């Protein structure tokens, strides 16, 4: 290896920088000055310039065609976007809840054991990719709070029913969604509505898998004696509270709560009038043939007129 | 819904070809560029919502792509260690069966020299000289300072010059 003079050694970093087009003006002056008197460095400089020329050529070489890769990427993105749900975990009066929505609409309302995403069943479900996004979900939560505090009677959100399991469940949930605010019926009653009067248990199962409790008001469906069976596992307290918000009277204490049938207005399915529970034509009919209303206001908000025989408008159950 | 997502199509449209080309260059294989560019953009998609509106998206994508590539190298070398067949492959030399098909003959020579550089120098050189990224951005991609990134590029340039010298008929300055 030849010995390199100290002057050449000192100028080398600037020489490289200038050759690749990155040095300062001062460095350029120094390098030009040095090159004028140093032939070996001039040759070295020229070879660096040759590297640059080769680099320029390398840049002109086109890469492999990316279009097939891009098309595949775009189809993966479509799929990913579909599976992606914006979720928020909120402290509600009913305990921690998770709200999830897709681009199409609200996908899930879930009661949580703990105020964390990790405690959610949805987080463990396959096929969903959850992204915590309070900005997207907090408007929903504000609506939910209004509902739970009685300031609104409907959650008319766009819904995405992707988590509903099959056609039968969909029909049951649609029928439940048609139950008016402040009204209840029985599992058998709902079974009759969806055309399977012999299968109230299947109806109860479908409601048990309601991915959108509160929004699809499965809490308005009770046992044939009016008892509040089965809600979110054994959270009868939640069912009681939701019905309470709607003005449905509950009796029977914490052990065995039930709607207080004799304190509710009555309407046979299909009828356009509501009656007192003592009205002759309807008072003795089984719950499966009826819808019960907690208040006149709820009945009238559902578009019903007072019965012209028993006159609930003249003899209200409660002032 | 998740804001800034509509923007992601625009991100793909603007940068996919370039990232694909970068990965083709560093891997030397079109098929690896396909796979790794897809992985790069899927990762970017997941993180896109957290990106600040004034972020330099291009620099950010190069950083992700570089990361994806380095992870790929690690898993490649794990695979190689697992199979004794890897003995055919000289250690450190990248696997480039279709690499030369990507470049014309003159550039191919430079390409082969670059492929033999140490990883960081090779990446810094490619990011700087082929893709024109600034040193700050290259530093972010390689998890080092801008100064160090610059030093990597200059080391690469020196080595390339020397390697080209060695290919020439021996001259007075060949050892300098």
Coordinates of C-alpha atoms in Angstrom, one line a residue:
Chain A
X1 CA 0.0 0.0 0.0
X2 CA 1.4 3.3 -1.0
X3 CA 1.9 6.0 1.7
X4 CA -0.6 8.8 1.4
X5 CA 0.6 12.3 2.0
X6 CA -1.0 14.1 5.0
X7 CA -2.5 16.8 2.8
X8 CA -4.3 14.3 0.7
X9 CA -5.4 12.3 3.7
X10 CA -6.9 15.5 5.2
X11 CA -8.8 16.5 2.1
X12 CA -10.2 13.1 1.4
X13 CA -13.6 13.4 3.1
X14 CA -14.3 16.7 1.3
X15 CA -13.1 15.2 -1.9
X16 CA -15.6 12.4 -1.6
X17 CA -18.3 14.8 -0.6
X18 CA -17.7 17.1 -3.6
X19 CA -17.5 14.2 -6.0
X20 CA -20.9 12.8 -4.9
X21 CA -22.3 16.4 -5.0
X22 CA -22.8 17.0 -1.3
X23 CA -19.9 19.2 0.0
X24 CA -20.2 22.8 1.1
X25 CA -19.0 25.7 -1.0
X26 CA -15.9 26.1 1.3
X27 CA -15.1 22.5 0.8
X28 CA -15.4 22.8 -2.9
X29 CA -12.9 25.7 -3.0
X30 CA -10.5 23.6 -0.9
X31 CA -10.9 20.5 -3.0
X32 CA -10.5 22.4 -6.3
X33 CA -7.3 24.0 -4.9
X34 CA -5.9 20.7 -3.9
X35 CA -6.8 19.0 -7.2
X36 CA -4.9 21.6 -9.1
X37 CA -1.7 20.6 -7.6
X38 CA -2.2 16.9 -6.9
X39 CA -2.4 14.5 -9.8
X40 CA -3.1 11.3 -7.8
X41 CA -6.0 12.9 -6.0
X42 CA -7.3 14.3 -9.3
X43 CA -7.4 10.7 -10.6
X44 CA -9.1 9.5 -7.5
X45 CA -11.6 12.3 -7.9
X46 CA -12.3 11.3 -11.4
X47 CA -13.0 7.7 -10.3
X48 CA -15.5 8.9 -7.7
X49 CA -17.2 10.8 -10.5
X50 CA -17.3 7.6 -12.5
X51 CA -19.1 6.0 -9.6
X52 CA -21.6 8.8 -9.7
X53 CA -22.1 8.2 -13.4
X54 CA -22.8 4.5 -12.7
X55 CA -25.2 5.4 -10.0
X56 CA -27.1 7.6 -12.4
X57 CA -27.4 4.7 -14.7
X58 CA -28.5 2.4 -11.9
X59 CA -31.3 4.9 -11.2
X60 CA -32.5 4.7 -14.7
X61 CA -32.9 0.9 -14.6
X62 CA -36.6 0.2 -14.1
X63 CA -37.7 -2.0 -11.3
X64 CA -39.8 -5.2 -11.9
X65 CA -43.5 -4.5 -12.7
X66 CA -45.3 -3.7 -9.4
X67 CA -48.8 -3.8 -10.8
X68 CA -49.7 -7.4 -9.9
X69 CA -48.4 -6.9 -6.4
X70 CA -50.4 -3.7 -6.1
X71 CA -53.6 -5.3 -7.3
X72 CA -53.1 -8.0 -4.7
X73 CA -52.4 -5.4 -2.0
X74 CA -55.5 -3.5 -2.8
X75 CA -57.7 -6.6 -2.5
X76 CA -56.1 -7.4 0.8
X77 CA -56.8 -3.8 1.9
X78 CA -60.4 -4.1 1.0
X79 CA -60.7 -7.3 3.1
X80 CA -58.8 -5.7 6.0
X81 CA -61.0 -2.6 5.9
X82 CA -64.1 -4.8 6.0
X83 CA -62.9 -6.7 9.0
X84 CA -61.7 -3.6 10.8
X85 CA -64.0 -2.2 13.6
X86 CA -63.6 1.0 15.4
X87 CA -64.3 0.4 19.1
X88 CA -64.6 2.3 22.3
X89 CA -64.9 1.2 25.9
X90 CA -67.0 3.5 28.0
X91 CA -68.2 3.7 31.7
X92 CA -72.0 3.6 31.4
X93 CA -74.6 3.5 34.1
X94 CA -74.9 -0.2 33.3
X95 CA -71.2 -0.8 33.9
X96 CA -68.4 -0.8 31.3
X97 CA -69.7 -1.2 27.7
X98 CA -68.0 -1.7 24.4
X99 CA -69.3 0.0 21.3
X100 CA -68.1 -1.2 17.9
X101 CA -68.8 0.1 14.4
X102 CA -67.7 -0.6 10.9
X103 CA -67.9 1.6 7.9
X104 CA -71.5 0.4 7.4
X105 CA -72.9 0.8 10.9
X106 CA -72.9 -0.2 14.5
X107 CA -71.8 -3.9 14.8
X108 CA -71.9 -4.6 18.5
X109 CA -72.8 -3.3 22.0
X110 CA -71.3 -5.5 24.6
X111 CA -71.5 -5.4 28.4
X112 CA -68.0 -5.9 29.7
X113 CA -66.7 -7.6 32.9
X114 CA -64.0 -4.9 33.2
X115 CA -63.4 -1.6 31.5
X116 CA -60.8 -3.0 29.1
X117 CA -60.8 -4.0 25.5
X118 CA -59.1 -7.3 26.5
X119 CA -62.2 -8.4 28.6
X120 CA -64.4 -8.2 25.5
X121 CA -65.7 -11.3 23.7
X122 CA -65.5 -9.3 20.4
X123 CA -61.8 -8.9 20.9
X124 CA -61.5 -12.7 21.0
X125 CA -63.7 -13.3 18.1
X126 CA -62.1 -14.3 14.9
X127 CA -62.4 -12.3 11.7
X128 CA -62.5 -8.9 13.5
X129 CA -59.7 -6.5 13.8
X130 CA -60.5 -4.0 16.5
X131 CA -59.0 -0.5 16.6
X132 CA -59.6 1.6 19.6
X133 CA -61.1 4.8 18.3
X134 CA -63.0 6.9 20.8
X135 CA -63.5 9.7 18.3
X136 CA -65.6 7.5 16.1
X137 CA -67.5 5.9 19.0
X138 CA -68.1 8.6 21.5
X139 CA -71.0 10.0 19.6
X140 CA -72.7 6.6 19.9
X141 CA -72.0 6.6 23.6
X142 CA -73.5 10.1 24.0
X143 CA -76.7 8.7 22.4
X144 CA -76.6 5.7 24.6
X145 CA -76.3 7.9 27.7
X146 CA -79.3 9.9 26.5
X147 CA -81.2 6.7 26.1
X148 CA -80.4 5.3 29.5
X149 CA -81.3 8.6 31.1
X150 CA -84.6 8.8 29.3
X151 CA -83.8 11.7 27.1
X152 CA -84.3 9.7 23.9
X153 CA -86.5 6.6 23.2
X154 CA -84.7 5.3 20.1
X155 CA -81.2 4.5 19.1
X156 CA -81.7 4.9 15.3
X157 CA -78.2 4.1 14.3
X158 CA -77.3 2.5 11.0
X159 CA -76.7 -1.1 11.9
X160 CA -74.2 -3.7 10.5
X161 CA -75.7 -7.1 11.3
X162 CA -72.6 -9.1 10.3
X163 CA -72.5 -10.7 13.7
X164 CA -76.0 -12.0 13.6
X165 CA -75.9 -15.8 13.1
X166 CA -78.0 -16.7 10.2
X167 CA -81.5 -16.0 8.8
X168 CA -83.6 -17.2 11.7
X169 CA -81.7 -15.1 14.2
X170 CA -82.1 -12.1 11.9
X171 CA -85.8 -12.6 11.7
X172 CA -86.1 -12.9 15.5
X173 CA -84.1 -9.8 16.0
X174 CA -86.1 -7.8 13.5
X175 CA -89.3 -8.8 15.3
X176 CA -87.7 -7.7 18.6
X177 CA -86.6 -4.5 17.1
X178 CA -90.3 -3.8 16.2
X179 CA -91.4 -3.9 19.9
X180 CA -92.2 -0.3 20.9
X181 CA -90.5 1.6 23.6
X182 CA -92.1 0.9 27.0
X183 CA -93.7 -2.3 25.8
X184 CA -93.0 -6.0 26.5
X185 CA -94.1 -9.3 25.2
X186 CA -93.2 -12.9 25.9
X187 CA -90.8 -15.3 24.1
X188 CA -93.8 -17.3 23.0
X189 CA -95.4 -14.1 21.7
X190 CA -92.3 -13.2 19.7
X191 CA -92.1 -16.8 18.4
X192 CA -95.6 -16.5 17.1
X193 CA -94.7 -13.2 15.4
X194 CA -91.8 -14.9 13.5
X195 CA -94.0 -17.9 12.5
X196 CA -92.6 -20.5 14.9
X197 CA -95.2 -20.5 17.7
X198 CA -93.9 -23.9 18.9
X199 CA -90.3 -22.7 19.3
X200 CA -90.1 -20.1 22.0
X201 CA -86.8 -21.6 23.2
X202 CA -85.2 -21.1 19.8
X203 CA -86.4 -17.5 19.9
X204 CA -84.8 -17.1 23.4
X205 CA -81.5 -18.5 22.0
X206 CA -81.6 -16.0 19.1
X207 CA -82.1 -13.2 21.6
X208 CA -79.3 -14.5 23.8
X209 CA -77.0 -14.0 20.8
X210 CA -78.2 -10.5 20.1
X211 CA -75.0 -8.6 19.2
X212 CA -76.7 -5.3 19.7
X213 CA -78.5 -5.3 23.1
X214 CA -80.4 -2.1 24.0
X215 CA -80.3 -1.1 20.3
X216 CA -82.3 -4.2 19.4
X217 CA -84.4 -4.3 22.5
X218 CA -84.3 -7.9 23.5
X219 CA -84.9 -6.8 27.1
X220 CA -88.5 -6.2 26.1
X221 CA -89.1 -9.9 25.8
X222 CA -90.0 -11.7 29.1
X223 CA -91.2 -15.1 30.2
X224 CA -94.7 -16.3 29.8
X225 CA -95.5 -15.3 33.4
X226 CA -94.0 -11.9 32.9
X227 CA -90.8 -12.9 34.7
X228 CA -87.5 -11.3 33.6
X229 CA -85.6 -14.4 32.6
X230 CA -82.3 -14.4 31.0
X231 CA -80.4 -11.3 30.1
X232 CA -76.7 -11.0 29.3
X233 CA -76.0 -14.2 31.1
X234 CA -77.8 -13.6 34.5
X235 CA -77.8 -9.8 34.5
X236 CA -81.4 -9.5 35.4
X237 CA -80.5 -6.3 37.1
X238 CA -79.7 -4.8 33.7
X239 CA -83.0 -6.0 32.2
X240 CA -84.9 -4.6 35.1
X241 CA -83.1 -1.3 34.8
X242 CA -83.7 -1.0 31.1
X243 CA -87.3 -1.7 31.5
X244 CA -87.5 0.7 34.4
X245 CA -86.1 3.5 32.2
X246 CA -89.0 2.9 29.8
X247 CA -91.6 3.1 32.6
X248 CA -92.4 -0.6 32.7
X249 CA -93.5 -1.5 36.3
X250 CA -91.5 -4.4 37.9
X251 CA -92.5 -6.4 41.0
X252 CA -91.1 -9.4 42.8
X253 CA -87.9 -8.0 44.3
X254 CA -84.4 -8.9 43.2
X255 CA -84.8 -12.7 43.4
X256 CA -87.7 -13.1 41.0
X257 CA -88.5 -9.9 39.2
X258 CA -91.4 -9.8 36.8
X259 CA -93.4 -7.2 35.0
X260 CA -96.4 -6.1 37.0
X261 CA -99.0 -7.2 34.5
X262 CA -102.0 -5.8 36.3
X263 CA -100.4 -2.4 36.3
X264 CA -99.9 -2.4 32.5
X265 CA -102.0 -1.5 29.5
X266 CA -102.7 -4.3 27.1
X267 CA -102.9 -4.6 23.4
X268 CA -103.5 -7.8 21.4
X269 CA -101.0 -8.1 18.6
X270 CA -102.5 -6.6 15.4
X271 CA -104.9 -4.4 17.4
X272 CA -104.8 -0.7 17.0
X273 CA -106.2 0.0 20.5
X274 CA -104.9 -0.4 23.9
X275 CA -106.9 -1.5 26.9
X276 CA -106.9 -1.6 30.7
X277 CA -105.7 -5.0 32.0
X278 CA -109.2 -5.6 33.2
X279 CA -110.9 -5.0 29.9
X280 CA -113.2 -7.9 29.2
X281 CA -112.1 -8.7 25.7
X282 CA -108.4 -9.0 26.5
X283 CA -107.8 -9.2 30.2
X284 CA -107.8 -13.0 30.3
X285 CA -105.8 -13.7 27.2
X286 CA -102.3 -15.3 27.7
X287 CA -99.3 -13.0 27.4
X288 CA -98.2 -14.7 24.2
X289 CA -101.1 -13.0 22.4
X290 CA -100.4 -9.6 23.9
X291 CA -98.1 -6.7 24.1
X292 CA -98.1 -4.9 27.5
X293 CA -97.3 -1.2 27.8
X294 CA -95.9 0.5 30.9
X295 CA -97.7 3.8 30.3
X296 CA -100.4 5.4 28.2
X297 CA -97.8 7.6 26.8
X298 CA -95.8 4.6 25.5
X299 CA -98.9 3.1 24.0
X300 CA -99.9 6.3 22.3
X301 CA -96.3 6.9 21.1
X302 CA -96.7 3.5 19.4
X303 CA -99.7 4.8 17.5
X304 CA -102.4 3.2 19.5
X305 CA -105.8 4.7 20.4
X306 CA -107.6 4.1 23.8
X307 CA -110.1 1.2 23.7
X308 CA -113.6 2.5 23.3
X309 CA -115.0 -0.1 25.7
X310 CA -112.7 0.1 28.8
X311 CA -111.7 3.7 28.2
X312 CA -108.1 3.7 29.6
X313 CA -108.0 7.4 28.8
X314 CA -110.8 8.1 31.3
X315 CA -109.6 5.6 33.9
X316 CA -105.9 5.6 33.8
X317 CA -104.0 3.0 35.9
X318 CA -101.8 5.7 37.3
X319 CA -102.5 9.4 37.4
Chain B
X1 CA -65.2 5.9 10.0
X2 CA -61.6 5.7 11.0
X3 CA -60.4 9.0 9.7
X4 CA -57.5 9.3 7.3
X5 CA -58.4 5.9 5.8
X6 CA -59.7 7.3 2.6
X7 CA -56.3 8.9 2.4
X8 CA -54.7 5.4 2.3
X9 CA -55.6 4.7 -1.3
X10 CA -53.8 7.9 -2.2
X11 CA -50.8 6.7 -0.2
X12 CA -50.7 3.4 -2.1
X13 CA -51.2 5.2 -5.4
X14 CA -48.4 7.6 -4.7
X15 CA -45.8 5.3 -3.2
X16 CA -46.3 1.7 -3.9
X17 CA -44.2 1.6 -7.1
X18 CA -41.3 3.3 -5.5
X19 CA -41.3 1.1 -2.3
X20 CA -41.7 -2.0 -4.5
X21 CA -38.6 -0.9 -6.5
X22 CA -36.6 -0.2 -3.4
X23 CA -37.4 -3.7 -2.0
X24 CA -36.7 -5.2 -5.4
X25 CA -33.3 -3.5 -5.3
X26 CA -32.3 -4.5 -1.8
X27 CA -33.7 -8.1 -2.0
X28 CA -32.7 -8.7 -5.7
X29 CA -35.8 -10.6 -6.3
X30 CA -39.1 -9.5 -7.8
X31 CA -41.0 -12.1 -5.8
X32 CA -39.6 -10.8 -2.5
X33 CA -40.4 -7.3 -3.5
X34 CA -44.0 -8.4 -4.1
X35 CA -44.3 -10.0 -0.6
X36 CA -42.4 -7.4 1.3
X37 CA -44.1 -4.4 -0.3
X38 CA -47.4 -6.0 0.6
X39 CA -46.3 -6.4 4.2
X40 CA -45.0 -2.9 4.3
X41 CA -48.3 -1.4 3.2
X42 CA -50.4 -3.6 5.4
X43 CA -48.4 -2.5 8.4
X44 CA -48.6 1.1 7.2
X45 CA -52.4 0.7 6.9
X46 CA -52.7 -0.4 10.5
X47 CA -50.6 2.5 11.8
X48 CA -51.9 5.1 9.4
X49 CA -54.6 6.4 11.8
X50 CA -51.9 7.3 14.3
X51 CA -49.9 9.2 11.9
X52 CA -49.9 13.0 12.4
X53 CA -51.4 14.9 9.5
X54 CA -48.1 16.7 8.7
X55 CA -45.9 13.5 8.8
X56 CA -43.7 12.8 5.8
X57 CA -45.5 9.7 4.5
X58 CA -42.8 8.8 2.0
X59 CA -40.1 8.8 4.7
X60 CA -42.3 6.8 7.0
X61 CA -43.0 4.2 4.4
X62 CA -39.3 3.8 3.7
X63 CA -38.7 3.3 7.4
X64 CA -41.3 0.6 7.5
X65 CA -40.1 -1.1 4.3
X66 CA -36.5 -1.1 5.7
X67 CA -37.7 -2.7 8.9
X68 CA -39.7 -5.3 7.0
X69 CA -36.7 -6.1 4.9
X70 CA -34.4 -6.5 7.9
X71 CA -36.9 -8.8 9.7
X72 CA -37.1 -10.7 6.4
X73 CA -33.3 -11.1 6.4
X74 CA -33.3 -12.3 10.0
X75 CA -35.9 -15.0 9.3
X76 CA -34.1 -15.9 6.1
X77 CA -30.9 -16.5 8.0
X78 CA -32.8 -18.5 10.6
X79 CA -34.1 -20.6 7.7
X80 CA -30.6 -21.0 6.3
X81 CA -29.2 -22.1 9.6
X82 CA -31.9 -24.7 9.8
X83 CA -31.1 -26.3 6.5
X84 CA -27.6 -27.5 5.8
X85 CA -28.2 -26.9 2.1
X86 CA -27.4 -23.4 3.0
X87 CA -23.7 -24.3 3.0
X88 CA -23.8 -23.7 -0.8
X89 CA -24.5 -20.1 0.0
X90 CA -21.4 -18.1 1.0
X91 CA -22.1 -16.3 4.3
X92 CA -23.2 -12.7 3.9
X93 CA -23.8 -12.8 0.2
X94 CA -27.4 -12.2 -0.6
X95 CA -29.4 -14.7 -2.5
X96 CA -29.9 -13.1 -5.9
X97 CA -31.0 -15.7 -8.5
X98 CA -33.0 -13.2 -10.7
X99 CA -31.1 -10.1 -9.4
X100 CA -29.1 -9.5 -12.5
X101 CA -32.2 -9.7 -14.7
X102 CA -33.3 -6.5 -13.0
X103 CA -30.4 -4.3 -14.3
X104 CA -28.5 -3.7 -17.5
X105 CA -25.0 -5.0 -17.7
X106 CA -23.1 -1.8 -16.8
X107 CA -25.3 -1.1 -13.9
X108 CA -25.2 -4.8 -13.0
X109 CA -21.6 -4.5 -12.0
X110 CA -22.3 -1.7 -9.6
X111 CA -25.3 -3.7 -8.4
X112 CA -23.1 -6.7 -7.5
X113 CA -20.7 -4.5 -5.6
X114 CA -23.5 -2.9 -3.6
X115 CA -25.0 -6.3 -2.9
X116 CA -21.7 -7.3 -1.2
X117 CA -21.6 -4.2 1.1
X118 CA -22.4 -4.5 4.8
X119 CA -26.1 -4.3 5.4
X120 CA -26.3 -0.7 6.8
X121 CA -24.0 0.7 4.2
X122 CA -25.9 -1.0 1.5
X123 CA -29.3 0.3 2.7
X124 CA -27.9 3.8 3.4
X125 CA -26.4 3.9 -0.1
X126 CA -29.6 2.7 -1.8
X127 CA -31.8 5.1 0.2
X128 CA -29.5 8.0 -0.5
X129 CA -28.3 7.4 -4.1
X130 CA -31.2 5.7 -5.7
X131 CA -34.2 7.1 -3.8
X132 CA -32.8 10.5 -2.8
X133 CA -33.8 10.4 0.8
X134 CA -32.2 12.9 3.2
X135 CA -29.9 11.8 5.9
X136 CA -32.4 12.5 8.7
X137 CA -34.8 10.1 7.1
X138 CA -32.2 7.5 6.4
X139 CA -31.2 7.8 10.0
X140 CA -34.8 7.1 11.1
X141 CA -35.0 4.1 8.8
X142 CA -31.7 2.6 10.1
X143 CA -32.2 3.7 13.8
X144 CA -29.1 5.8 13.8
X145 CA -28.3 9.5 13.6
X146 CA -28.2 11.5 10.4
X147 CA -24.5 11.9 10.8
X148 CA -24.0 8.1 11.1
X149 CA -26.3 7.6 8.1
X150 CA -24.1 9.9 6.1
X151 CA -21.0 8.1 7.2
X152 CA -22.5 4.8 6.0
X153 CA -23.2 6.3 2.6
X154 CA -19.6 7.6 2.3
X155 CA -18.1 4.4 3.4
X156 CA -20.2 2.6 0.8
X157 CA -19.1 5.1 -1.9
X158 CA -15.4 4.5 -0.9
X159 CA -15.8 0.8 -1.0
X160 CA -17.6 0.9 -4.4
X161 CA -14.8 3.0 -5.8
X162 CA -12.2 0.6 -4.6
X163 CA -14.1 -2.4 -5.9
X164 CA -14.3 -0.8 -9.3
X165 CA -10.6 0.0 -9.2
X166 CA -9.8 -3.6 -8.5
X167 CA -11.7 -4.6 -11.6
X168 CA -9.6 -2.2 -13.7
X169 CA -6.1 -3.1 -15.0
X170 CA -3.7 -2.5 -12.1
X171 CA -2.7 1.1 -12.0
X172 CA -0.6 3.3 -9.9
X173 CA -3.5 4.5 -7.8
X174 CA -5.4 1.3 -7.5
X175 CA -4.6 0.9 -3.8
X176 CA -5.6 4.3 -2.8

